[in-house]
Each structure stands twice: as structure tokens, then as C-alpha cells.
Amino acid sequence: MKFSNTVAALATAGLATAHGHGHAHHHKRATETETVNTGPVEYSFVVLDPSKSGAPEAISINEACQGLADHKFEWLDTAVAAACSSSSTATPTSTSTPAPTSTIAPAILQETLAAITPSSSSSTVEPTSSTSSATAAATSSSSSSSSSGATGLTAEFPDGEIDCGSFPSEYGAVALDYLGLGGYSGIQYVTLVDDLVSDIVTAVTGDECHSGAMCSYACPPGYQKSQWPDTQGATGQSVGGLECKGGKLYLTNPGHKQLCIEGVGGVHVKNQMSSDVAVCRTDYPGTESETVPLSAVSGATHPLTCPDGDTYYNWKGKSTSAQYYVNPKGVSAEKGCQWGDGSEPIGNWAPLNLGVGYTKYGKFLSIFPNTPTTTKKLDFNVKLVGDNLSDECRYEGGTFYDSKGAISGNSGCTVGVTSGDAYYVFYE
């Protein structure tokens, strides 16, 4: 019987100062513009075997590319064929009898970084009850100056009624006042040419959301912003948030009336240490700076937002996932979840990244180093545990491990989750 194995290629964008997709953003610095360039794209692969109900199994790029060369696999489509064509590790070999043809799925998660494997423990972790102050504030009812009578996360946002300088907290968004952007997580001043964004300048502390700007915002843990325009950057830059026109805020994705929408759920951070940890999501689509905060409180479990790759933002037709930066223990979210200068291993210079995504094949979770930005090691350990993980994956003592032991090249690990809950556990 012929089975058609599907291999998902997870595209990895390694950046010097931020993450991205091979494009550049401009970050405004007083009177000059600085271009932040991205690094090379890397890939990791997951086998999806129909005979095992699609249960994912991580494999190396060598195994994937050699399997293609030996005709054991074939691309579901050719979206990321460059993953192997650019690799010198796999070369075709001749076989007298071709192996059964399988199928390789392309870059299902365009934003998930590095290859990864699951936790050292496959035991199920029961969640503990934890509600962050940000969640409580966002879900509580509050009075509104608009005609909508906003009631937090469930409130429909009224186009053209709210001043651009008035942050829409009463509609579920979480104000980040410490960034100095009027509560917004990022502001992009865009230039439109022929229905494409030809130029993007990213605001810095002290700038405002005003006409001509895209004004992005954070949501409580477990939620993500719902707004981004169809019009994106001409060279692949992402743009997101509410649009400021004529001094008023407008939806850019009117199919969603609420500003914050839930992810698929089932992914959590469990902090078993005595110190709090700042876990920072990239503002994506948008500035792609790690400004969306989660304060992982000591002894508590928190939801980690996992976007649905089939319905959330698509980059050039490819599904995307979420990327998180893990700061050293004791660093506050206010300090760690913003652009850094490299003087400390925090923010975009934090030592460790998490990749979280979902497709029809299940969830894909990863742990990987923040290279080539930094070679610093995190001052605690991280492991993945859960109900149904495809492998082990842990970061311990600065080294990555899967079920086979230490990972060659220390490049990180990725696991698939077909059902149940999964937990990133922080421990010493």
C-alpha cells in the first residue's frame, strides 16, 4: 500500500536585530532613518504521516532533502523548494528501485523559527488558575466616550468615532504606556504608491498616532490583534493595526469588529521559579518589534497566544505563527518587551526564542536560540511538556536536547502537538 507522507517545512528567519522575512523596516531615530536588515532564512521539517493520523515527527534538513533526492518525498507544492536547492547537505543518489512516493508540505509556518524538539518530560501538566491584571482590565466593563457603550473584549469598535490620540482600552486593547507611544505597541507612518505601501517609518518614543499612521496595539494573554490592512509593504514588509484618518481611528480588517481575537488555545507558559519572567511577542503584522508583553508570574500558568495559520495573517500567501522572546529571570515586561541596544541580553537581544503556530495538521511548538543576534545563554531552563508531543524538546544549561540527546549545532528543537495541551515550563 502506498502512503503519502507529508513534510512541513518551517521557514526560519534569522535576524541580526529583529525577526522578519527577508525585508527591511525603517526605524525612525530623531532626524534620520535607520534600515534594519534581516538575516538568512533557515528551515526545519516535520513529517506528517497519514498512516499515523498525521502525527508530526521532526526530521533534519538533511533527512528531508535526501528523502526528496531519493524520491521518498515530494513537495506538496514548490513554495519553499529553495530550502533544499540552497542546501549543500543533500545530493541526489541513484536507486535501482524508487521508494514509495510521499508528499512534502511547504512552509506552513512562515514565522516559526529554527528546528526544535519536545520536552524532556512527556507527562501532562495540569494548568493552574491565573488571571493577569492586563486580562482583568481588558475584560472588565468600562464607560466609553463613544456611542458604542464599550464593554471590553466583546465590544465592537466604532469606525471614525475615536480620536487617534485616545487609546482604545475600553475595547480590550492593553495600553503600553511605558513605550511612550500613547499606549500603542507600535506606530508605522506609511507612504502609499499605486495601492502598495512603498515606504514605512517606525515611530520612536515621543511620537504619536496621527493621520497617515498605522497604530498597532497589544491584547491580553491568549488574545491577539485582529486588525491589519490588505495593503501591505511593496517589498514584503508587514503592516498592522488601526488606521488614523482625519484624526480618527478606523478598522483595517472590518471583518473583525472586536479589536482582540483569541488564538486556538492549548499552549501555556508555566513558571516554576521564584522569579517572574518577561515573555515578549513580536508586534506582527506591524513593526515586528518584541513589544507585546506577557509577565510570567512566579508559580503561575499563563496562556500563550497561538494563532490559527489558516485564518490569521498571511505573508505572501503563506501562513504565519507567533514568535516570542524570553528574557532572563527577574527582568520586568516594561524593560524587556521593547527594543534594546545590546548592552544587556534583553528585548530583541534576549537569549531565547519560542515559536508557536497551528495548521490543520496540529500545533507546532519550538525553542531556539536568538542567533545570530546574540550568543548569550539564558539563566534558567525551558522544556516542553504536554499530552501528545511528537518528541522531547528542552533547553537546559544552555544546550538543546531532544529524545536522542544533545542536538548537534545547538540549533534548537521543534515538536508537533496533535491534541491536548502543551506547556513551556520555566525551571532552574
mmCIF file of C-alpha atoms in Angstrom, residues 26-380:
data_model
loop_
_atom_site.group_PDB
_atom_site.id
_atom_site.type_symbol
_atom_site.label_atom_id
_atom_site.label_comp_id
_atom_site.label_asym_id
_atom_site.label_seq_id
_atom_site.Cartn_x
_atom_site.Cartn_y
_atom_site.Cartn_z
ATOM 1 C CA HIS A 26 12.866 51.720 8.815
ATOM 2 C CA HIS A 27 13.164 52.748 12.456
ATOM 3 C CA LYS A 28 12.940 56.488 12.988
ATOM 4 C CA ARG A 29 15.815 57.925 15.020
ATOM 5 C CA ALA A 30 15.341 61.666 15.557
ATOM 6 C CA THR A 31 16.028 63.210 12.134
ATOM 7 C CA GLU A 32 17.475 60.199 10.387
ATOM 8 C CA THR A 33 16.193 56.864 9.167
ATOM 9 C CA GLU A 34 17.924 53.590 10.001
ATOM 10 C CA THR A 35 17.369 50.475 7.955
ATOM 11 C CA VAL A 36 17.163 47.216 9.910
ATOM 12 C CA ASN A 37 18.103 44.316 7.661
ATOM 13 C CA THR A 38 17.101 40.735 8.200
ATOM 14 C CA GLY A 39 19.334 37.716 8.109
ATOM 15 C CA PRO A 40 19.271 34.457 6.167
ATOM 16 C CA VAL A 41 16.286 32.145 6.048
ATOM 17 C CA GLU A 42 16.643 28.670 7.536
ATOM 18 C CA TYR A 43 14.222 25.757 7.550
ATOM 19 C CA SER A 44 13.235 22.860 9.730
ATOM 20 C CA PHE A 45 10.974 19.974 8.736
ATOM 21 C CA VAL A 46 8.186 17.903 10.227
ATOM 22 C CA VAL A 47 6.910 14.637 8.734
ATOM 23 C CA LEU A 48 3.137 14.221 8.718
ATOM 24 C CA ASP A 49 2.386 10.530 8.223
ATOM 25 C CA PRO A 50 -1.208 9.768 7.134
ATOM 26 C CA SER A 51 -0.876 6.209 8.419
ATOM 27 C CA LYS A 52 -0.449 7.718 11.901
ATOM 28 C CA SER A 53 -3.321 10.181 11.600
ATOM 29 C CA GLY A 54 -0.942 12.931 10.571
ATOM 30 C CA ALA A 55 1.090 12.822 13.806
ATOM 31 C CA PRO A 56 4.053 15.171 13.236
ATOM 32 C CA GLU A 57 7.634 13.935 13.548
ATOM 33 C CA ALA A 58 10.567 16.341 13.378
ATOM 34 C CA ILE A 59 13.364 15.478 10.946
ATOM 35 C CA SER A 60 16.556 17.259 9.957
ATOM 36 C CA ILE A 61 17.014 19.243 6.764
ATOM 37 C CA ASN A 62 19.495 16.565 5.642
ATOM 38 C CA GLU A 63 16.893 13.828 6.064
ATOM 39 C CA ALA A 64 14.201 15.879 4.337
ATOM 40 C CA CYS A 65 16.354 16.913 1.395
ATOM 41 C CA GLN A 66 17.877 13.459 0.994
ATOM 42 C CA GLY A 67 14.378 11.964 1.074
ATOM 43 C CA LEU A 68 13.417 14.329 -1.742
ATOM 44 C CA ALA A 69 16.508 13.390 -3.709
ATOM 45 C CA ASP A 70 15.750 9.691 -3.232
ATOM 46 C CA HIS A 71 12.116 10.199 -4.286
ATOM 47 C CA LYS A 72 10.825 9.121 -0.894
ATOM 48 C CA PHE A 73 9.194 12.530 -0.569
ATOM 49 C CA GLU A 74 7.895 15.147 -2.917
ATOM 50 C CA TRP A 75 6.736 18.707 -2.344
ATOM 51 C CA LEU A 76 3.070 19.266 -1.792
ATOM 52 C CA ASP A 77 3.819 22.454 -3.710
ATOM 53 C CA THR A 78 7.063 24.225 -4.535
ATOM 54 C CA ALA A 79 6.648 27.229 -2.259
ATOM 55 C CA VAL A 80 9.864 26.544 -0.314
ATOM 56 C CA ALA A 81 11.780 24.266 -2.636
ATOM 57 C CA ALA A 82 14.679 26.656 -2.076
ATOM 58 C CA ALA A 83 15.064 25.118 1.365
ATOM 59 C CA CYS A 84 16.776 22.173 -0.297
ATOM 60 C CA SER A 85 18.008 23.725 -3.520
ATOM 61 C CA SER A 86 20.048 26.162 -1.426
ATOM 62 C CA SER A 87 21.384 23.425 0.835
ATOM 63 C CA SER A 88 24.645 21.653 0.038
ATOM 64 C CA THR A 89 23.967 18.897 2.534
ATOM 65 C CA ALA A 90 21.777 16.686 0.379
ATOM 66 C CA THR A 91 22.718 15.378 -3.032
ATOM 67 C CA PRO A 92 20.721 13.031 -5.237
ATOM 68 C CA THR A 93 21.530 9.356 -5.016
ATOM 69 C CA SER A 94 20.628 6.745 -7.581
ATOM 70 C CA THR A 95 18.426 3.840 -6.616
ATOM 71 C CA SER A 96 17.503 0.900 -8.808
ATOM 72 C CA THR A 97 14.016 0.759 -7.331
ATOM 73 C CA PRO A 98 12.438 4.087 -6.355
ATOM 74 C CA ALA A 99 10.956 4.183 -2.883
ATOM 75 C CA PRO A 100 7.249 4.874 -2.453
ATOM 76 C CA THR A 101 6.471 8.480 -3.284
ATOM 77 C CA SER A 102 5.489 10.715 -0.380
ATOM 78 C CA THR A 103 4.423 14.298 -0.142
ATOM 79 C CA ILE A 104 6.192 17.224 1.464
ATOM 80 C CA ALA A 105 4.141 20.200 2.542
ATOM 81 C CA PRO A 106 5.786 23.591 2.115
ATOM 82 C CA ALA A 107 6.308 26.473 4.523
ATOM 83 C CA ILE A 108 3.224 26.099 6.655
ATOM 84 C CA LEU A 109 4.637 28.366 9.384
ATOM 85 C CA GLN A 110 6.452 31.261 7.803
ATOM 86 C CA GLU A 111 7.271 32.859 11.120
ATOM 87 C CA THR A 112 8.255 29.886 13.283
ATOM 88 C CA LEU A 113 11.998 29.992 13.901
ATOM 89 C CA ALA A 114 14.585 27.219 13.947
ATOM 90 C CA ALA A 115 14.324 23.452 14.196
ATOM 91 C CA ILE A 116 13.094 22.153 17.530
ATOM 92 C CA THR A 117 12.154 19.115 19.629
ATOM 93 C CA PRO A 118 9.863 18.444 22.655
ATOM 94 C CA SER A 119 10.387 18.428 26.368
ATOM 95 C CA SER A 120 12.346 16.006 28.481
ATOM 96 C CA SER A 121 9.131 15.008 30.199
ATOM 97 C CA SER A 122 6.049 13.835 28.371
ATOM 98 C CA SER A 123 3.853 13.979 31.442
ATOM 99 C CA THR A 124 0.745 16.092 31.373
ATOM 100 C CA VAL A 125 0.919 19.360 33.278
ATOM 101 C CA GLU A 126 -2.329 20.486 34.794
ATOM 102 C CA PRO A 127 -2.912 24.234 34.452
ATOM 103 C CA THR A 128 -3.240 26.439 37.490
ATOM 104 C CA SER A 129 -5.642 29.308 37.727
ATOM 105 C CA SER A 130 -4.038 32.609 36.816
ATOM 106 C CA THR A 131 -5.530 35.828 35.543
ATOM 107 C CA SER A 132 -3.182 38.656 34.657
ATOM 108 C CA SER A 133 -4.000 42.223 35.572
ATOM 109 C CA ALA A 134 -3.964 43.054 31.862
ATOM 110 C CA THR A 135 -6.628 40.434 31.173
ATOM 111 C CA ALA A 136 -8.748 41.577 34.073
ATOM 112 C CA ALA A 137 -8.527 45.184 32.947
ATOM 113 C CA ALA A 138 -9.364 44.341 29.365
ATOM 114 C CA THR A 139 -12.363 42.191 30.179
ATOM 115 C CA SER A 140 -13.870 44.473 32.799
ATOM 116 C CA SER A 141 -16.669 46.769 31.758
ATOM 117 C CA SER A 142 -15.843 50.435 31.470
ATOM 118 C CA SER A 143 -17.593 53.571 30.377
ATOM 119 C CA SER A 144 -16.893 54.880 26.892
ATOM 120 C CA SER A 145 -16.921 58.311 25.360
ATOM 121 C CA SER A 146 -18.111 56.803 22.091
ATOM 122 C CA SER A 147 -21.683 55.886 21.258
ATOM 123 C CA SER A 148 -20.970 52.158 21.414
ATOM 124 C CA GLY A 149 -21.019 51.732 25.192
ATOM 125 C CA ALA A 150 -17.872 49.616 25.083
ATOM 126 C CA THR A 151 -17.564 46.610 27.414
ATOM 127 C CA GLY A 152 -14.004 45.419 26.848
ATOM 128 C CA LEU A 153 -13.029 42.449 24.688
ATOM 129 C CA THR A 154 -16.559 41.834 23.401
ATOM 130 C CA ALA A 155 -17.194 45.441 22.319
ATOM 131 C CA GLU A 156 -17.467 46.249 18.614
ATOM 132 C CA PHE A 157 -15.128 49.037 17.599
ATOM 133 C CA PRO A 158 -16.865 52.123 16.112
ATOM 134 C CA ASP A 159 -15.165 53.399 12.960
ATOM 135 C CA GLY A 160 -14.398 57.094 12.870
ATOM 136 C CA GLU A 161 -15.612 57.913 16.384
ATOM 137 C CA ILE A 162 -12.462 57.748 18.493
ATOM 138 C CA ASP A 163 -9.622 60.259 18.302
ATOM 139 C CA CYS A 164 -6.298 58.786 17.186
ATOM 140 C CA GLY A 165 -4.701 60.115 20.356
ATOM 141 C CA SER A 166 -7.207 58.272 22.567
ATOM 142 C CA PHE A 167 -6.010 54.720 23.129
ATOM 143 C CA PRO A 168 -8.986 52.286 22.850
ATOM 144 C CA SER A 169 -8.552 50.464 26.160
ATOM 145 C CA GLU A 170 -12.313 50.077 26.583
ATOM 146 C CA TYR A 171 -12.337 47.799 23.514
ATOM 147 C CA GLY A 172 -9.980 45.203 25.028
ATOM 148 C CA ALA A 173 -6.628 46.605 23.872
ATOM 149 C CA VAL A 174 -3.895 46.810 26.535
ATOM 150 C CA ALA A 175 -2.145 50.184 26.817
ATOM 151 C CA LEU A 176 1.674 50.046 26.927
ATOM 152 C CA ASP A 177 2.322 53.498 28.311
ATOM 153 C CA TYR A 178 5.980 52.754 29.088
ATOM 154 C CA LEU A 179 6.793 52.719 25.352
ATOM 155 C CA GLY A 180 5.963 56.399 25.065
ATOM 156 C CA LEU A 181 3.689 55.909 22.042
ATOM 157 C CA GLY A 182 0.379 56.871 23.604
ATOM 158 C CA GLY A 183 -0.296 53.280 24.695
ATOM 159 C CA TYR A 184 0.232 51.760 21.247
ATOM 160 C CA SER A 185 2.593 48.801 20.777
ATOM 161 C CA GLY A 186 3.945 50.307 17.579
ATOM 162 C CA ILE A 187 3.210 53.081 15.095
ATOM 163 C CA GLN A 188 4.068 52.981 11.396
ATOM 164 C CA TYR A 189 3.989 56.052 9.180
ATOM 165 C CA VAL A 190 3.269 54.694 5.714
ATOM 166 C CA THR A 191 3.504 56.032 2.174
ATOM 167 C CA LEU A 192 1.130 54.610 -0.435
ATOM 168 C CA VAL A 193 2.066 54.351 -4.118
ATOM 169 C CA ASP A 194 -0.207 52.514 -6.581
ATOM 170 C CA ASP A 195 -2.078 50.701 -3.801
ATOM 171 C CA LEU A 196 1.122 49.425 -2.223
ATOM 172 C CA VAL A 197 2.984 50.644 0.845
ATOM 173 C CA SER A 198 6.190 51.946 -0.697
ATOM 174 C CA ASP A 199 7.827 53.201 2.488
ATOM 175 C CA ILE A 200 7.411 52.561 6.218
ATOM 176 C CA VAL A 201 8.931 54.640 9.008
ATOM 177 C CA THR A 202 8.546 53.238 12.519
ATOM 178 C CA ALA A 203 7.796 55.711 15.294
ATOM 179 C CA VAL A 204 10.042 56.058 18.344
ATOM 180 C CA THR A 205 9.348 57.189 21.897
ATOM 181 C CA GLY A 206 7.517 60.500 21.936
ATOM 182 C CA ASP A 207 5.869 60.083 18.522
ATOM 183 C CA GLU A 208 2.094 59.986 18.116
ATOM 184 C CA CYS A 209 -0.665 58.181 16.263
ATOM 185 C CA HIS A 210 -1.785 60.775 13.731
ATOM 186 C CA SER A 211 -3.291 60.885 10.243
ATOM 187 C CA GLY A 212 -1.388 58.694 7.813
ATOM 188 C CA ALA A 213 -0.264 56.294 10.544
ATOM 189 C CA MET A 214 -0.999 52.636 11.238
ATOM 190 C CA CYS A 215 -1.369 52.324 15.007
ATOM 191 C CA SER A 216 -0.847 48.837 16.438
ATOM 192 C CA TYR A 217 -1.866 47.608 19.864
ATOM 193 C CA ALA A 218 -1.381 44.764 22.324
ATOM 194 C CA CYS A 219 -4.045 42.345 23.555
ATOM 195 C CA PRO A 220 -4.285 40.294 26.778
ATOM 196 C CA PRO A 221 -2.545 36.878 27.001
ATOM 197 C CA GLY A 222 -4.372 34.322 24.880
ATOM 198 C CA TYR A 223 -5.611 37.066 22.533
ATOM 199 C CA GLN A 224 -4.104 38.796 19.515
ATOM 200 C CA LYS A 225 -4.914 41.881 17.499
ATOM 201 C CA SER A 226 -7.446 41.426 14.713
ATOM 202 C CA GLN A 227 -6.517 44.397 12.554
ATOM 203 C CA TRP A 228 -4.232 44.651 9.532
ATOM 204 C CA PRO A 229 -4.907 46.033 6.042
ATOM 205 C CA ASP A 230 -4.947 44.119 2.765
ATOM 206 C CA THR A 231 -2.425 46.666 1.513
ATOM 207 C CA GLN A 232 0.984 45.531 2.728
ATOM 208 C CA GLY A 233 4.581 46.543 2.065
ATOM 209 C CA ALA A 234 5.699 46.580 -1.575
ATOM 210 C CA THR A 235 8.807 44.534 -0.742
ATOM 211 C CA GLY A 236 7.240 42.222 1.834
ATOM 212 C CA GLN A 237 7.117 44.410 4.945
ATOM 213 C CA SER A 238 4.197 43.763 7.238
ATOM 214 C CA VAL A 239 1.761 46.499 8.290
ATOM 215 C CA GLY A 240 -0.771 46.201 11.101
ATOM 216 C CA GLY A 241 -3.129 47.974 13.462
ATOM 217 C CA LEU A 242 -5.824 50.621 13.237
ATOM 218 C CA GLU A 243 -5.581 53.363 10.627
ATOM 219 C CA CYS A 244 -5.649 57.019 11.602
ATOM 220 C CA LYS A 245 -7.538 59.126 9.044
ATOM 221 C CA GLY A 246 -8.670 62.683 9.592
ATOM 222 C CA GLY A 247 -7.745 62.415 13.248
ATOM 223 C CA LYS A 248 -9.994 59.370 13.855
ATOM 224 C CA LEU A 249 -9.308 55.627 14.184
ATOM 225 C CA TYR A 250 -10.649 53.140 11.624
ATOM 226 C CA LEU A 251 -10.671 49.345 11.339
ATOM 227 C CA THR A 252 -8.336 47.923 8.702
ATOM 228 C CA ASN A 253 -9.809 44.419 8.815
ATOM 229 C CA PRO A 254 -13.554 45.189 9.083
ATOM 230 C CA GLY A 255 -14.472 41.505 9.040
ATOM 231 C CA HIS A 256 -13.500 41.570 12.727
ATOM 232 C CA LYS A 257 -15.386 44.168 14.742
ATOM 233 C CA GLN A 258 -13.600 43.332 18.013
ATOM 234 C CA LEU A 259 -10.014 44.561 18.327
ATOM 235 C CA CYS A 260 -8.764 41.399 20.056
ATOM 236 C CA ILE A 261 -9.467 37.816 18.999
ATOM 237 C CA GLU A 262 -8.499 34.549 20.655
ATOM 238 C CA GLY A 263 -5.870 32.170 19.341
ATOM 239 C CA VAL A 264 -6.545 28.443 19.090
ATOM 240 C CA GLY A 265 -5.671 27.871 22.757
ATOM 241 C CA GLY A 266 -3.959 24.892 24.331
ATOM 242 C CA VAL A 267 -0.496 26.478 24.697
ATOM 243 C CA HIS A 268 0.719 27.817 28.049
ATOM 244 C CA VAL A 269 3.709 29.137 29.947
ATOM 245 C CA LYS A 270 4.236 27.630 33.415
ATOM 246 C CA ASN A 271 6.775 29.388 35.603
ATOM 247 C CA GLN A 272 8.101 27.093 38.350
ATOM 248 C CA MET A 273 10.767 29.548 39.508
ATOM 249 C CA SER A 274 10.726 32.143 42.282
ATOM 250 C CA SER A 275 11.346 34.993 39.816
ATOM 251 C CA ASP A 276 8.976 36.463 37.225
ATOM 252 C CA VAL A 277 9.904 36.221 33.524
ATOM 253 C CA ALA A 278 9.103 38.631 30.694
ATOM 254 C CA VAL A 279 7.965 36.810 27.530
ATOM 255 C CA CYS A 280 7.579 39.222 24.622
ATOM 256 C CA ARG A 281 5.710 38.611 21.386
ATOM 257 C CA THR A 282 6.646 40.400 18.188
ATOM 258 C CA ASP A 283 4.165 43.038 17.050
ATOM 259 C CA TYR A 284 3.264 41.175 13.881
ATOM 260 C CA PRO A 285 1.949 42.136 11.428
ATOM 261 C CA GLY A 286 3.351 45.544 12.207
ATOM 262 C CA THR A 287 6.658 46.886 13.465
ATOM 263 C CA GLU A 288 7.927 43.354 14.238
ATOM 264 C CA SER A 289 9.498 44.653 17.436
ATOM 265 C CA GLU A 290 9.032 42.441 20.512
ATOM 266 C CA THR A 291 6.646 44.827 22.281
ATOM 267 C CA VAL A 292 3.608 42.655 23.156
ATOM 268 C CA PRO A 293 4.184 41.653 26.800
ATOM 269 C CA LEU A 294 3.402 38.655 28.955
ATOM 270 C CA SER A 295 4.658 38.716 32.521
ATOM 271 C CA ALA A 296 5.031 35.066 33.505
ATOM 272 C CA VAL A 297 4.487 35.353 37.249
ATOM 273 C CA SER A 298 6.308 33.030 39.614
ATOM 274 C CA GLY A 299 4.318 29.877 40.366
ATOM 275 C CA ALA A 300 1.583 30.627 37.829
ATOM 276 C CA THR A 301 0.413 29.326 34.453
ATOM 277 C CA HIS A 302 -0.486 31.743 31.669
ATOM 278 C CA PRO A 303 -1.996 31.275 28.195
ATOM 279 C CA LEU A 304 0.401 31.815 25.309
ATOM 280 C CA THR A 305 -1.343 33.049 22.181
ATOM 281 C CA CYS A 306 -1.224 30.554 19.321
ATOM 282 C CA PRO A 307 -2.562 31.972 16.025
ATOM 283 C CA ASP A 308 -4.543 29.840 13.596
ATOM 284 C CA GLY A 309 -2.353 29.682 10.496
ATOM 285 C CA ASP A 310 -5.367 29.005 8.298
ATOM 286 C CA THR A 311 -7.264 32.152 9.306
ATOM 287 C CA TYR A 312 -4.763 34.635 10.770
ATOM 288 C CA TYR A 313 -2.437 36.996 8.895
ATOM 289 C CA ASN A 314 -0.837 35.533 5.770
ATOM 290 C CA TRP A 315 2.509 36.702 4.454
ATOM 291 C CA LYS A 316 2.680 36.494 0.653
ATOM 292 C CA GLY A 317 0.067 33.728 0.767
ATOM 293 C CA LYS A 318 1.883 31.715 3.446
ATOM 294 C CA SER A 319 0.582 31.016 6.927
ATOM 295 C CA THR A 320 2.328 32.630 9.875
ATOM 296 C CA SER A 321 2.893 31.792 13.507
ATOM 297 C CA ALA A 322 3.874 33.770 16.611
ATOM 298 C CA GLN A 323 7.388 34.442 17.837
ATOM 299 C CA TYR A 324 8.304 35.183 21.449
ATOM 300 C CA TYR A 325 11.477 36.458 23.115
ATOM 301 C CA VAL A 326 12.297 35.034 26.562
ATOM 302 C CA ASN A 327 14.195 37.412 28.841
ATOM 303 C CA PRO A 328 16.455 36.460 31.755
ATOM 304 C CA LYS A 329 14.644 35.895 35.044
ATOM 305 C CA GLY A 330 13.704 38.965 37.042
ATOM 306 C CA VAL A 331 13.549 41.323 34.044
ATOM 307 C CA SER A 332 10.232 43.207 34.033
ATOM 308 C CA ALA A 333 7.972 43.240 30.989
ATOM 309 C CA GLU A 334 8.300 47.026 30.884
ATOM 310 C CA LYS A 335 12.058 46.705 30.492
ATOM 311 C CA GLY A 336 12.293 43.506 28.475
ATOM 312 C CA CYS A 337 9.455 43.951 25.983
ATOM 313 C CA GLN A 338 10.877 46.794 23.951
ATOM 314 C CA TRP A 339 13.701 47.477 21.531
ATOM 315 C CA GLY A 340 17.112 47.091 23.184
ATOM 316 C CA ASP A 341 20.584 48.379 22.379
ATOM 317 C CA GLY A 342 22.581 45.219 23.041
ATOM 318 C CA SER A 343 24.092 46.432 26.307
ATOM 319 C CA GLU A 344 22.038 43.770 28.115
ATOM 320 C CA PRO A 345 20.674 40.382 26.952
ATOM 321 C CA ILE A 346 17.080 41.631 26.976
ATOM 322 C CA GLY A 347 14.385 42.567 24.465
ATOM 323 C CA ASN A 348 15.429 41.763 20.913
ATOM 324 C CA TRP A 349 18.794 40.726 22.413
ATOM 325 C CA ALA A 350 17.187 38.151 24.742
ATOM 326 C CA PRO A 351 18.918 34.742 24.566
ATOM 327 C CA LEU A 352 15.958 32.505 23.690
ATOM 328 C CA ASN A 353 13.012 32.435 21.267
ATOM 329 C CA LEU A 354 9.775 30.438 21.217
ATOM 330 C CA GLY A 355 7.830 29.673 18.035
ATOM 331 C CA VAL A 356 4.111 28.883 18.308
ATOM 332 C CA GLY A 357 1.829 28.038 15.389
ATOM 333 C CA TYR A 358 -1.130 25.981 14.239
ATOM 334 C CA THR A 359 -2.344 24.459 10.976
ATOM 335 C CA LYS A 360 -4.833 21.745 10.077
ATOM 336 C CA TYR A 361 -2.081 19.239 10.960
ATOM 337 C CA GLY A 362 -1.943 20.443 14.569
ATOM 338 C CA LYS A 363 0.234 22.755 16.628
ATOM 339 C CA PHE A 364 3.947 23.236 16.050
ATOM 340 C CA LEU A 365 5.993 24.489 19.004
ATOM 341 C CA SER A 366 9.663 25.340 19.097
ATOM 342 C CA ILE A 367 12.505 26.522 21.317
ATOM 343 C CA PHE A 368 15.571 28.013 19.635
ATOM 344 C CA PRO A 369 18.467 30.413 20.225
ATOM 345 C CA ASN A 370 18.228 34.074 19.267
ATOM 346 C CA THR A 371 21.039 33.809 16.754
ATOM 347 C CA PRO A 372 22.838 35.446 15.109
ATOM 348 C CA THR A 373 21.782 38.392 17.281
ATOM 349 C CA THR A 374 23.381 37.028 20.443
ATOM 350 C CA THR A 375 25.305 34.056 21.804
ATOM 351 C CA LYS A 376 24.286 34.726 25.415
ATOM 352 C CA LYS A 377 22.708 31.852 27.344
ATOM 353 C CA LEU A 378 19.526 32.123 29.352
ATOM 354 C CA ASP A 379 19.951 31.915 33.142
ATOM 355 C CA PHE A 380 17.278 29.226 33.552
#
